[in-house]
Coordinates of C-alpha atoms and ligand atoms in Angstrom, one line a residue:
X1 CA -10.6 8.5 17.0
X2 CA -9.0 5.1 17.2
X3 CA -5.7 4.8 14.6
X4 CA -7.7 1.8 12.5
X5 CA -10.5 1.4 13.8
X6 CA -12.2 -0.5 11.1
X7 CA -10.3 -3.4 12.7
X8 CA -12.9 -3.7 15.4
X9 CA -15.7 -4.4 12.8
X10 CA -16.6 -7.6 10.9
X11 CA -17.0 -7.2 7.1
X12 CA -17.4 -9.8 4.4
X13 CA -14.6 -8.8 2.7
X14 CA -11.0 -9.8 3.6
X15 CA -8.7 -7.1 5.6
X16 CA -5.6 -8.4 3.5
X17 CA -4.8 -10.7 1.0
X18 CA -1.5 -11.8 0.2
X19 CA -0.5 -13.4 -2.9
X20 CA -4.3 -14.5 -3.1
X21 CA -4.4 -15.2 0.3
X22 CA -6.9 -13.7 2.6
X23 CA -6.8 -12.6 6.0
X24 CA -9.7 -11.6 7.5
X25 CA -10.5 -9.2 10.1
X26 CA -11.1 -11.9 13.1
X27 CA -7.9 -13.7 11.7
X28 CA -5.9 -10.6 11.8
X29 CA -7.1 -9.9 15.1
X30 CA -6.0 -13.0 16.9
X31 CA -2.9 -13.1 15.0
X32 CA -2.2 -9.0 16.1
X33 CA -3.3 -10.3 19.5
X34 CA -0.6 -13.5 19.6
X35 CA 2.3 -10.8 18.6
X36 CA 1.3 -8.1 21.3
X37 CA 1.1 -11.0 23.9
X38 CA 5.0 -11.9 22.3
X39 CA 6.3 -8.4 22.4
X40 CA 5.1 -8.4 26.5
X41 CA 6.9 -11.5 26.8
X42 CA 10.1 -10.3 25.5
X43 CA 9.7 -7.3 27.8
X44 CA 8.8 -4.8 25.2
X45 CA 6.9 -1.6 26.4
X46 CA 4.6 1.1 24.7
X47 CA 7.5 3.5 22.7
X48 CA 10.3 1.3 22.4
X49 CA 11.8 0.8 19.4
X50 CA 11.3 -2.6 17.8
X51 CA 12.8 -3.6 14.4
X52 CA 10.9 -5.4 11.7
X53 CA 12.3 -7.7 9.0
X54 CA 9.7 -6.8 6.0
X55 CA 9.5 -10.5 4.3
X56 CA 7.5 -11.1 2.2
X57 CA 4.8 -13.2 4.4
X58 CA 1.5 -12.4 6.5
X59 CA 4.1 -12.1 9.5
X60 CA 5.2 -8.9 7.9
X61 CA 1.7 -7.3 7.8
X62 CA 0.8 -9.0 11.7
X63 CA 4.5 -7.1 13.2
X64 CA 3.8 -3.6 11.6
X65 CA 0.1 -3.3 12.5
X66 CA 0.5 -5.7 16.5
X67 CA 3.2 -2.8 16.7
X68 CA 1.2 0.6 15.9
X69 CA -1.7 -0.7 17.5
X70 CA 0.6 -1.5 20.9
X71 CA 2.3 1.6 21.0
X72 CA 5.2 0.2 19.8
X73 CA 7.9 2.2 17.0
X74 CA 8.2 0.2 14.1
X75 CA 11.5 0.2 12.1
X76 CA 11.0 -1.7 8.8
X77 CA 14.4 -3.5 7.4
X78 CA 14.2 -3.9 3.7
X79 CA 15.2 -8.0 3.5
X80 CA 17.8 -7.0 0.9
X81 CA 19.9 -4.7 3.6
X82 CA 23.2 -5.1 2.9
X83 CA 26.2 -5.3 6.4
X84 CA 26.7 -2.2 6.1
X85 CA 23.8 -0.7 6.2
X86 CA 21.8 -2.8 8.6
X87 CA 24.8 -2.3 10.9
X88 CA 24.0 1.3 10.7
X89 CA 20.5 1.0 11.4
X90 CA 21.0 -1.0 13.8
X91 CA 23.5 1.1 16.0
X92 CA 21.2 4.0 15.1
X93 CA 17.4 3.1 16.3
X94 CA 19.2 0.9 18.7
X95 CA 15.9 -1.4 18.8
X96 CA 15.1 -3.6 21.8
X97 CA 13.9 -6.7 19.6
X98 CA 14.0 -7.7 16.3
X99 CA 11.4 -9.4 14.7
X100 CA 11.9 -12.1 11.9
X101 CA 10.5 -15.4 11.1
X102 CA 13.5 -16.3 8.4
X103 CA 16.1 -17.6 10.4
X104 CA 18.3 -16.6 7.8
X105 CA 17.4 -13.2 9.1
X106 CA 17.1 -13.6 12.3
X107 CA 21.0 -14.7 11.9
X108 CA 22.0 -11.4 10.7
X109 CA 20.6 -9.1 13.5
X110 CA 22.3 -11.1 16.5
X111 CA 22.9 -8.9 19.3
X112 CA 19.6 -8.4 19.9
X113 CA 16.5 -10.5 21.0
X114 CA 14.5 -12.1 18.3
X115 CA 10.5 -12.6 17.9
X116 CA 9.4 -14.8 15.6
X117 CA 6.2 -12.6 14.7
X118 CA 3.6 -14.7 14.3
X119 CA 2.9 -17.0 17.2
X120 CA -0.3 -18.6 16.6
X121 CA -0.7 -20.1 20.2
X122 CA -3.2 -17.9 21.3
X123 CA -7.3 -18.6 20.5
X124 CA -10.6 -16.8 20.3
X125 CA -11.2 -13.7 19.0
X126 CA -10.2 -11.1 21.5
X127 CA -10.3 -7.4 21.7
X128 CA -7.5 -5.2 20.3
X129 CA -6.0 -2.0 22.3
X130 CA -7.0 1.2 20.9
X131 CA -4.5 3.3 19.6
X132 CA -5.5 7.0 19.6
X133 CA -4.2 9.1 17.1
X134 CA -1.5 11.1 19.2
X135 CA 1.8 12.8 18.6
X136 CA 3.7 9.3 20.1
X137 CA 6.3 7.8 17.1
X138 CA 4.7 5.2 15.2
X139 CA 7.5 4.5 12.6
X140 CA 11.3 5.6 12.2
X141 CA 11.9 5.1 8.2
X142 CA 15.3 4.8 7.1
X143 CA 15.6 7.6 4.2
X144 CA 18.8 8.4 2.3
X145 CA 20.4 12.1 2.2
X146 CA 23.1 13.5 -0.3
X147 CA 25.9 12.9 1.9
X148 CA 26.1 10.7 4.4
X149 CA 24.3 7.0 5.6
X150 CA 21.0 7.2 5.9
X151 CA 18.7 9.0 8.5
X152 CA 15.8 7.4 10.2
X153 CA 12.7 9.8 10.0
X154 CA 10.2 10.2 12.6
X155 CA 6.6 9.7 12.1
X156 CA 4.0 9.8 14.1
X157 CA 0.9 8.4 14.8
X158 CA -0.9 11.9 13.7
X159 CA 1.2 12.5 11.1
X160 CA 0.1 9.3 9.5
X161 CA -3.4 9.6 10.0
X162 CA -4.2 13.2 9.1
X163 CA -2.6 12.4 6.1
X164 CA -4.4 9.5 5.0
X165 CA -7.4 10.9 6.1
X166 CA -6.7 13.8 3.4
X167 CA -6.2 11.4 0.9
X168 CA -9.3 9.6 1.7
X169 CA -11.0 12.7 0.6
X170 CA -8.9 13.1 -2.2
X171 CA -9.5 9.9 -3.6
X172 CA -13.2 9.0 -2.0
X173 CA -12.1 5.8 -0.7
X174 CA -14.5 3.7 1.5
X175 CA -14.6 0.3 2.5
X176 CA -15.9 -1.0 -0.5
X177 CA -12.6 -0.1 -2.4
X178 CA -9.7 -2.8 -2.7
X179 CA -6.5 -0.6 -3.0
X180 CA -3.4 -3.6 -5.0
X181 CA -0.3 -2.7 -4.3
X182 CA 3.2 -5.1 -5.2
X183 CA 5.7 -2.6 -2.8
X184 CA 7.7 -3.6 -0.3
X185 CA 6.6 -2.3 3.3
X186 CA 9.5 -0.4 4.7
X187 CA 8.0 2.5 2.6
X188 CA 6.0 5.0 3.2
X189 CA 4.1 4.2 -0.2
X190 CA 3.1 0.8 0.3
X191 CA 3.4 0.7 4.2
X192 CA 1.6 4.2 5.0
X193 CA -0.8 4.3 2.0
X194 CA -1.2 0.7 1.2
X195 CA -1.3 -1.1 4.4
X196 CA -2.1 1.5 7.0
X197 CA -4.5 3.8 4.4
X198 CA -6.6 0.1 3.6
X199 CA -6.9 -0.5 7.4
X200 CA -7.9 3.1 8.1
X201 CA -10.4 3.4 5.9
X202 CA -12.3 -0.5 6.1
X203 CA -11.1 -1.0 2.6
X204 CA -9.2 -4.1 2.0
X205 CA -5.8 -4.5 0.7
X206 CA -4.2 -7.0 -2.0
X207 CA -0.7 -7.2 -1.1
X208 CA 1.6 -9.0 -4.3
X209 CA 5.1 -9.5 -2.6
X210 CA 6.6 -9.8 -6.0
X211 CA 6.0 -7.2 -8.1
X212 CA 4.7 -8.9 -11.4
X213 CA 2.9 -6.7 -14.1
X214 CA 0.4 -9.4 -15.4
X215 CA -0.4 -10.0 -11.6
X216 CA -0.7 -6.1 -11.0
X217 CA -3.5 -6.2 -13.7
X218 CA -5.2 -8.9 -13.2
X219 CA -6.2 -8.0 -9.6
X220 CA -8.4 -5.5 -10.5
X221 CA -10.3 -8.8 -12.6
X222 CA -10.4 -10.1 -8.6
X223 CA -12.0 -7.0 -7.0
X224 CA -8.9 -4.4 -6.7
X225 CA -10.8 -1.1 -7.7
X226 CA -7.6 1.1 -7.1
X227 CA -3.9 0.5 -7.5
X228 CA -0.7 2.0 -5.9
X229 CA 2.5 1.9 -7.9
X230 CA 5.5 3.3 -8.9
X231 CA 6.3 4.7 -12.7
X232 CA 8.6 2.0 -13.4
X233 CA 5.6 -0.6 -12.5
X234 CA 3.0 1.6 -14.6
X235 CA 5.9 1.4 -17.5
X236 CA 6.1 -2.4 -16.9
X237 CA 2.4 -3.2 -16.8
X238 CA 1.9 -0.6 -20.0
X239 CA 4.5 -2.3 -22.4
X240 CA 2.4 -5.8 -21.3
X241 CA -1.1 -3.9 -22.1
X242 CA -0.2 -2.6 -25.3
X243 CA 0.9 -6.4 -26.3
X244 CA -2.1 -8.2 -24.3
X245 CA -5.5 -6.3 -24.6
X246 CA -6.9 -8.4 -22.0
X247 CA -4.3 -6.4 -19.9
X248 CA -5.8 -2.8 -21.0
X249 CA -9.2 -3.8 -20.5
X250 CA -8.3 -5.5 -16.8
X251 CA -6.2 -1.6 -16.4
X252 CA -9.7 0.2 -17.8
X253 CA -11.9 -1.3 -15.1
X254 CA -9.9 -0.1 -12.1
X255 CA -11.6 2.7 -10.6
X256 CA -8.6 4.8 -10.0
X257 CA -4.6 4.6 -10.7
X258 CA -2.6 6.2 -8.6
X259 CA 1.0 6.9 -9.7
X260 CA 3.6 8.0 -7.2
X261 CA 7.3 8.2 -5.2
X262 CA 8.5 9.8 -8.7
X263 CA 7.4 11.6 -11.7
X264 CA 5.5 9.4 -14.2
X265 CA 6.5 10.6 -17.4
X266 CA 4.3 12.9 -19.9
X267 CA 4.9 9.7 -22.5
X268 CA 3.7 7.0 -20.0
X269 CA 0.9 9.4 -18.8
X270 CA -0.3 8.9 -22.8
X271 CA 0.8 5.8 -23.5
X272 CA -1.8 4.6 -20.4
X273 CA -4.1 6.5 -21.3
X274 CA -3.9 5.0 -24.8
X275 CA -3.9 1.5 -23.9
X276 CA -7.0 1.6 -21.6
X277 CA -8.8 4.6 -21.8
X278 CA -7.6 5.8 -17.6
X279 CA -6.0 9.0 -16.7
X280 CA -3.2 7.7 -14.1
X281 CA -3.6 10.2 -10.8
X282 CA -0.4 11.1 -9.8
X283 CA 0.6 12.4 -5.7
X284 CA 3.6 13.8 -4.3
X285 CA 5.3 13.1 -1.1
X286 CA 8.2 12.6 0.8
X287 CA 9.4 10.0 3.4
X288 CA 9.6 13.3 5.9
X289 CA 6.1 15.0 4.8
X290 CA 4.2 12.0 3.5
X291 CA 1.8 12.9 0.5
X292 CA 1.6 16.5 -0.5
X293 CA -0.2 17.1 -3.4
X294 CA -2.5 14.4 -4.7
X295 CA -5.0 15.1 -7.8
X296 CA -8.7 14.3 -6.6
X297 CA -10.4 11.2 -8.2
X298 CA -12.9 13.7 -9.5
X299 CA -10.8 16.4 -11.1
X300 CA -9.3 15.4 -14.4
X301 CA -5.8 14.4 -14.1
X302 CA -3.0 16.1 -16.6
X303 CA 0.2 14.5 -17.5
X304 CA 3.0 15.9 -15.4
X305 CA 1.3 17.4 -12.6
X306 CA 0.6 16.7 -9.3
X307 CA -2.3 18.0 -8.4
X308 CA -3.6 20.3 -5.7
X309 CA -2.6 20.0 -2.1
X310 CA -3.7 17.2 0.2
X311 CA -6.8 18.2 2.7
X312 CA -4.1 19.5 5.9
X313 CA -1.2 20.3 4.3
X314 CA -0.2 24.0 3.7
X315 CA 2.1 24.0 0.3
X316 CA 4.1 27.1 -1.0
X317 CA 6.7 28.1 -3.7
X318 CA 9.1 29.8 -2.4
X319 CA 12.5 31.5 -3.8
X320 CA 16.5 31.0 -2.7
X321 CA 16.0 33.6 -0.1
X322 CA 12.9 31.3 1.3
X323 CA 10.4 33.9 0.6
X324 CA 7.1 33.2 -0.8
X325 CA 6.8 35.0 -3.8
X326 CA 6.4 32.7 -6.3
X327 CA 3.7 34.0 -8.9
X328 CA 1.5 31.2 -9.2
X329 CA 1.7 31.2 -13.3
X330 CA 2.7 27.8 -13.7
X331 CA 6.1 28.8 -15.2
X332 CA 8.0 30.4 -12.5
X333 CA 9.9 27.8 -10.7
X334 CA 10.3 27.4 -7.0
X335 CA 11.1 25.5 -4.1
X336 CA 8.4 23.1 -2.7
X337 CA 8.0 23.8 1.3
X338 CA 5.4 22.4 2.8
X339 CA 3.4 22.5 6.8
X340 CA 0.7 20.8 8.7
X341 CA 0.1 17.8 10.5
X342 CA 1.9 15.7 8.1
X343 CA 5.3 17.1 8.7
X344 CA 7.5 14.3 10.5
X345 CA 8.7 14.9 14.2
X346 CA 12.8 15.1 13.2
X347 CA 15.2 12.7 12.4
X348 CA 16.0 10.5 15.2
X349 CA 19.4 12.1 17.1
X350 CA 20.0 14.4 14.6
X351 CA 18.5 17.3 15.7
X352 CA 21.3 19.3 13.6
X353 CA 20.2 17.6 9.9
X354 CA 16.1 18.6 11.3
X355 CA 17.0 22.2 11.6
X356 CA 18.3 22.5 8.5
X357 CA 14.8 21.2 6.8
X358 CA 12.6 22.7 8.8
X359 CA 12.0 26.3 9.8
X360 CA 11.1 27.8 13.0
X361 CA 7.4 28.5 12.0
X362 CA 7.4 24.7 11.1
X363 CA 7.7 24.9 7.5
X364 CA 9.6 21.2 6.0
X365 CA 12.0 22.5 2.8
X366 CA 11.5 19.8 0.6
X367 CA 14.6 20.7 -2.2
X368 CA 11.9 19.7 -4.8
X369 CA 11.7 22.8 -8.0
X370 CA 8.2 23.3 -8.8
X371 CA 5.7 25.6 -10.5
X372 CA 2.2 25.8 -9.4
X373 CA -0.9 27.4 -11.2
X374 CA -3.6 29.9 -10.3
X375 CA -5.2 27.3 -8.8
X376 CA -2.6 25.9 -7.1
X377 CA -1.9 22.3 -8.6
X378 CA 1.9 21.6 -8.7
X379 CA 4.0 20.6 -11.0
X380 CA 7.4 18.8 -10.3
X381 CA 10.3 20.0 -12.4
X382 CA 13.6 18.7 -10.7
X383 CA 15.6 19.1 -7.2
X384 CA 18.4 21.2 -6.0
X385 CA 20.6 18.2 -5.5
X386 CA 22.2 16.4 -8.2
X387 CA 23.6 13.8 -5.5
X388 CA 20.2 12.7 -4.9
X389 CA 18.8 9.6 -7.2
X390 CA 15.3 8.0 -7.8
X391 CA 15.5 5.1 -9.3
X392 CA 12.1 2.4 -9.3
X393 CA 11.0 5.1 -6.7
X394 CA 14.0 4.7 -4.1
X395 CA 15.7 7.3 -3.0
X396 CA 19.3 6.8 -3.4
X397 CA 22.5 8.9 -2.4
X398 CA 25.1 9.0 -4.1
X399 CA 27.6 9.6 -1.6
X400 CA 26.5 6.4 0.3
X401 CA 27.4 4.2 -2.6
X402 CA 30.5 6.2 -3.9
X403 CA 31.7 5.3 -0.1
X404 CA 30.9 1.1 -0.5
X405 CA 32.3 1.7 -3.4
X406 CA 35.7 3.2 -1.9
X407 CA 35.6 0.4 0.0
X408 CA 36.6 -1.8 -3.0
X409 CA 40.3 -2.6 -2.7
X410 CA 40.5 -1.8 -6.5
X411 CA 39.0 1.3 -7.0
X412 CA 41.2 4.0 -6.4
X413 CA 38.2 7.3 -7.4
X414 CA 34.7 7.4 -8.3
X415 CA 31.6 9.1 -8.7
X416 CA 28.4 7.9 -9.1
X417 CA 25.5 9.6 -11.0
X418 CA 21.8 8.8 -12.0
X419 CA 21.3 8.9 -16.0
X420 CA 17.9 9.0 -17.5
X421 CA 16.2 5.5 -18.1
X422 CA 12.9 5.0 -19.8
X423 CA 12.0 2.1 -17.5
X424 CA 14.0 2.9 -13.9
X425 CA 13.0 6.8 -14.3
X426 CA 17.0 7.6 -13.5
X427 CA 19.3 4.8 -13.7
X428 CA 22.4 4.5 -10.7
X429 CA 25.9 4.6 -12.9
X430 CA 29.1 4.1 -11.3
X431 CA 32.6 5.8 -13.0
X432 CA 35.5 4.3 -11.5
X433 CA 38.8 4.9 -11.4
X434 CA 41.0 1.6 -10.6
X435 CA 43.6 1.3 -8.1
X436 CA 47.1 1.4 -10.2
X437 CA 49.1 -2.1 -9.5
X438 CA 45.6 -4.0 -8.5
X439 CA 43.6 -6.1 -11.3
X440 CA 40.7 -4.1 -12.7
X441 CA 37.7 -5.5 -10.8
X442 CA 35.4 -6.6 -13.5
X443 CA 31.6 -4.7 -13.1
X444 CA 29.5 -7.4 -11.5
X445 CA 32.3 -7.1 -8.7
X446 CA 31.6 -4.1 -7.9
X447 CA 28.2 -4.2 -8.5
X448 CA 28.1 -7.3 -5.9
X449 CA 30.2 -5.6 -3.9
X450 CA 27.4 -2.3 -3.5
X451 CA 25.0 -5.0 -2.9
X452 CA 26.5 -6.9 -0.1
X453 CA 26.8 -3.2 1.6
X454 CA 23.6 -1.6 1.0
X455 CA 20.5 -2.5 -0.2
X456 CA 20.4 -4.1 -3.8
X457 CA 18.4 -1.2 -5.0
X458 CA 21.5 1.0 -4.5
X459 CA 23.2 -0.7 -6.5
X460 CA 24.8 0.5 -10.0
X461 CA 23.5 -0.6 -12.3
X462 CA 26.3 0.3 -15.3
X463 CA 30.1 0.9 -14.1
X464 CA 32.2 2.9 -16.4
X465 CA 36.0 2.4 -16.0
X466 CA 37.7 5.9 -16.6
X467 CA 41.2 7.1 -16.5
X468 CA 40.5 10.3 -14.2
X469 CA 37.0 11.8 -13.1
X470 CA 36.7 15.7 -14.5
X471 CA 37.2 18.0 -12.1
X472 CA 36.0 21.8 -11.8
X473 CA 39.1 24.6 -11.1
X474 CA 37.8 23.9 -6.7
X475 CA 38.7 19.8 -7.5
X476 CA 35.1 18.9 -7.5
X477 CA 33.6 16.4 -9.5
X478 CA 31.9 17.3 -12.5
X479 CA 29.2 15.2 -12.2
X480 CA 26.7 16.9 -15.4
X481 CA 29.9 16.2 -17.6
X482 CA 29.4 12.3 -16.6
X483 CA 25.7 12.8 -17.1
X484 CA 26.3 14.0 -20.3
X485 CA 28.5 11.2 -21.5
X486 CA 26.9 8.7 -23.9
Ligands
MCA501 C1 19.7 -8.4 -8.9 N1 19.4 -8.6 -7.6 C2 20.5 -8.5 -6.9 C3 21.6 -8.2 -7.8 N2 21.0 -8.2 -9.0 N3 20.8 -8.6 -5.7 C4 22.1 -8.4 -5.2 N4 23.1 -8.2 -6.1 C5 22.9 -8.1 -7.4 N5 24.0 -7.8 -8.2 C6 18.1 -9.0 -7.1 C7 17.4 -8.0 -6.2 O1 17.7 -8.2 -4.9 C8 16.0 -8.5 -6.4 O2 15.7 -9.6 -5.7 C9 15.9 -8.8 -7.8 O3 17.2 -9.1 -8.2 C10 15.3 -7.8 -8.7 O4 15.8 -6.6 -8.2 P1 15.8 -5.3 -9.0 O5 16.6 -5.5 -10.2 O6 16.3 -4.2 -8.1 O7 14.4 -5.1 -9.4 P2 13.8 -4.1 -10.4 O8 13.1 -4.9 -11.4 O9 14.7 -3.1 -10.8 O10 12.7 -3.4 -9.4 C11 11.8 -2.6 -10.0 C12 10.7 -2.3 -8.9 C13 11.4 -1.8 -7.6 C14 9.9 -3.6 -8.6 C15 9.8 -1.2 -9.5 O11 12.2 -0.7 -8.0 C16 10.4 -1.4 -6.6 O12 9.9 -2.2 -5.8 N6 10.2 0.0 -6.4 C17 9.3 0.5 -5.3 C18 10.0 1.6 -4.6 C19 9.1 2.2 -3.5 O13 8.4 1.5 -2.9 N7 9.3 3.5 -3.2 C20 8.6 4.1 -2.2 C21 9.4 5.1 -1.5 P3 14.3 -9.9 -4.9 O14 13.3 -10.1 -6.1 O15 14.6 -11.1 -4.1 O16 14.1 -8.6 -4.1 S1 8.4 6.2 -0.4 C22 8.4 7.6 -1.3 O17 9.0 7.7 -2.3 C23 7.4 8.7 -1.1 C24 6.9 8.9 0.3 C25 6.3 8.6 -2.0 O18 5.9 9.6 -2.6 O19 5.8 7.5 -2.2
AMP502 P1 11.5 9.6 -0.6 O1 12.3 10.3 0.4 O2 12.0 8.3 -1.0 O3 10.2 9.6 0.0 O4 11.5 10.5 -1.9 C1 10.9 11.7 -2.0 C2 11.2 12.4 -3.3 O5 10.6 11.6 -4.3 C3 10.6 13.7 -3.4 O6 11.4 14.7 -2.7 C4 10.5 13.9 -4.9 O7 11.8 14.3 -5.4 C5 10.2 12.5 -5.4 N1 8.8 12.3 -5.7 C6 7.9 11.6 -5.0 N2 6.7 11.6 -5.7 C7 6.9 12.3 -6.8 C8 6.1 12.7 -8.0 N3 4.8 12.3 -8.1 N4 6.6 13.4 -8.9 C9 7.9 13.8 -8.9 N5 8.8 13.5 -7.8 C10 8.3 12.7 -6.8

């Protein structure tokens, strides 16, 4: 079977709409057909690597799916990259082109070729190449560890589609569904489910490049009947519903909400289901293993768990030894690993940091703490490392931005933690230490300074100033005594 092979079909209903406007499936086509015909221009072959800028623009959607559908290895770059990262990217997937349409963009990526990716030139409706589902790379996604820059996982072409074909049965959705999503598309969330799990299925997508509560809502009012988001969107769009019950009725018509990339909390789980009568289904997944667990659209969803696992994926407790003997009483708490076709191929050239998360019977080690019940739906209760942050449902290390921040001519220590935030779901702070003799920096500094480094949703979003960091009796940082602090 083809990768999307609803493309090939004509349907009255648009393939994507952006910000209200619609693409359909003979539009998408030529447009998919202009950027192939650009990529063999520039040279480009079936498994090369080819960077994509993810603006905010129908040339976004045209560059990702041109490059599955041709073979070629999409690596999404999040438009707020910061030097340093994007330099690490960049000498990392080594891509042979870049693709931007911003020349502002294009202007930061200039040692390599650039595509602008939609070049209308071409007419008539022609015929797309089918992509089979095979174990070829489809996507490298950039993912953050505790220590270190960033690692670009490996996903392939199966991968992705046995996975959304398990959530396809999970959540029954055919091409009469309209999945909205407003999440940027160098994600798995709103790349693999949203754009890819739409095209896969026949159903059609509403992309919102801005994320906007009021907008979030009111596409279900234009035909959405499911929605993707993150807690800190269902938190946004919730305070606005319990203000605006033309909001909770809009949020009461959708046929399902799906909640995922971090835990929802027990109180939002309510509050939603307060405000407009829905039980928000939540999933669980990682950039490496894609979606694990996802409660079904026909079981009834319960605040805090995950559900079951997805159709195709193999999902155990096990203990520090890496034995399965979890009892599954939904109080003994393990660690998640999980197998099947959904496990990613590696990181790219770092065949040392793959062997430590997977096993050699294939099992992935996700460092997620769980319990599951007798009939085996999971619950998420923490990780095993406290240098890992999710905040807005990015993963963030802590180690990355204690180095940009190092990098700060005034700051002499730091250490930086995530705090518990009602809206963010864990917040990035920053305690610094200043550089004796240099003028304290003041916070937006250094906050500015993260920024211009990394992404801006690595950024800290609180910097305390600190005369010394505690320290354990090895010279480690404390880092629950900084939690702790008020
Ligand atoms: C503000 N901005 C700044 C600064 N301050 N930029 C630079 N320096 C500063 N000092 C800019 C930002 O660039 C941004 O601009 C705008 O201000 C708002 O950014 P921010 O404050 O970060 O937005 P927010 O309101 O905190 O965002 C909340 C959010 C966002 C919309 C919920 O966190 C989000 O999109 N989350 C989605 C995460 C996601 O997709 N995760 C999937 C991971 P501009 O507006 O221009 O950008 S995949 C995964 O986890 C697994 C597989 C799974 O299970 O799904
Ligand atoms: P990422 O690598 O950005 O895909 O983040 C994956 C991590 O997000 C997982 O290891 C979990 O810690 C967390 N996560 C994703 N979905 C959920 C969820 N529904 N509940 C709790 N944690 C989640």
């Amino acid at each position: 079977m083809s990768l999307f092979s609803s493309l090939a079909e004509d349907s009255s209903d648009p393939a994507v709409i952006i910000d209200g406007l619609a693409l359909d499936r003979a539009r998408l086509r030529r447009a998919i057909r202009a950027h192939l015909a650009a990529l063999d221009r520039a040279g480009v072959a079936p498994g090369d690597r080819v960077a994509v800028w993810t603006e905010r623009a129908a040339s976004t959607v045209v560059a990702l799916v041109g490059n599955a559908l041709g073979g070629v290895v999409s690596v999404p770059l999040n438009t707020s990259l910061g030097a340093r990262e994007l330099e690490h990217i960049v000498n990392d997937a080594r891509p042979t082109c870049v693709i931007a349409s911003d020349p502002g963009l294009a202007a930061r990526t200039p040692s390599r070729p650039m595509l602008s990716a939609i070049d209308d030139g071409s007419r008539g409706d022609h015929q797309l190449p089918d992509r089979r589902v095979d174990d070829a790379p489809l996507l490298v996604l950039y993912t953050s560890g505790t220590t270190g820059a960033p690692k670009g996982a490996i996903l392939t072409a199966r991968n992705v589609a046995s996975n959304l074909d398990g959530l396809a049965r999970a959540w029954a959705l055919t091409e009469r569904d309209r999945i909205a999503h407003a999440l940027p598309l160098f994600h798995v969330h709103g790349l693999c489910l949203g754009l890819f799990g739409a095209l896969r299925v026949g159903a059609s997508l509403s992309w919102q490049t801005r994320f906007d509560p009021a907008s979030l809502a009111a596409s279900i009012d234009e035909g959405a009947t499911v929605v993707y988001a993150v807690p800190t969107m269902y938190h946004r769009v919730v305070e606005l519903a319990e203000r605006d019950s033309a909001v909770a009725r809009q949020l009461a018509r959708a046929r399902l909400l799906v909640s995922g990339s971090a835990p929802l909390s027990t109180r939002e789980f309510h509050r939603i289901e307060r405000a407009c009568g829905q039980r928000v289904v939540e999933r669980y997944g990682l950039t490496e293993t894609l979606i694990n667990c996802a409660v079904r659209s026909d079981a009834v969803a319960r605040a805090g768990w995950v559900g079951p696992a997805v159709d195709g994926v193999h999902v155990e407790l096990v203990d520090d030894a890496r034995t399965p003997s979890v009892p599954r009483d939904a109080a003994t708490i393990g660690e998640v690993r999980v197998r099947g076709d959904n496990v990613f191929a590696g990181y790219l050239g770092r065949s040392d940091a793959t062997a430590k998360v997977i096993d050699a019977d294939g099992w992935f080690y996700t460092g997620d703490l769980a319990v599951m019940d007798d009939a085996g739906w999971v619950r998420i209760v923490g990780r095993r490392a406290t240098d890992l942050i999710k905040t807005g449902g990015f993963k963030v290390g802590a180690g990355e931005v204690e180095a940009a921040l190092r990098e700060h001519a005034s700051v002499s220590d730091c250490a930086v933690v995530g705090v518990a935030d009602d809206d963010l779901g864990e917040r990035i702070v920053a305690f610094v230490v200043p550089q004796p003799g240099v003028e304290r920096p003041t916070s937006d500094a250094l906050i500015a300074h993260v920024a211009s480094l990394l992404s801006a949703h690595k950024r800290p979003r609180d910097v305390r100033f600190v005369d010394e960091l505690p320290r354990n009796a090895m010279g480690k940082v404390v880092k629950s005594a900084l939690i702790a602090k008020p």
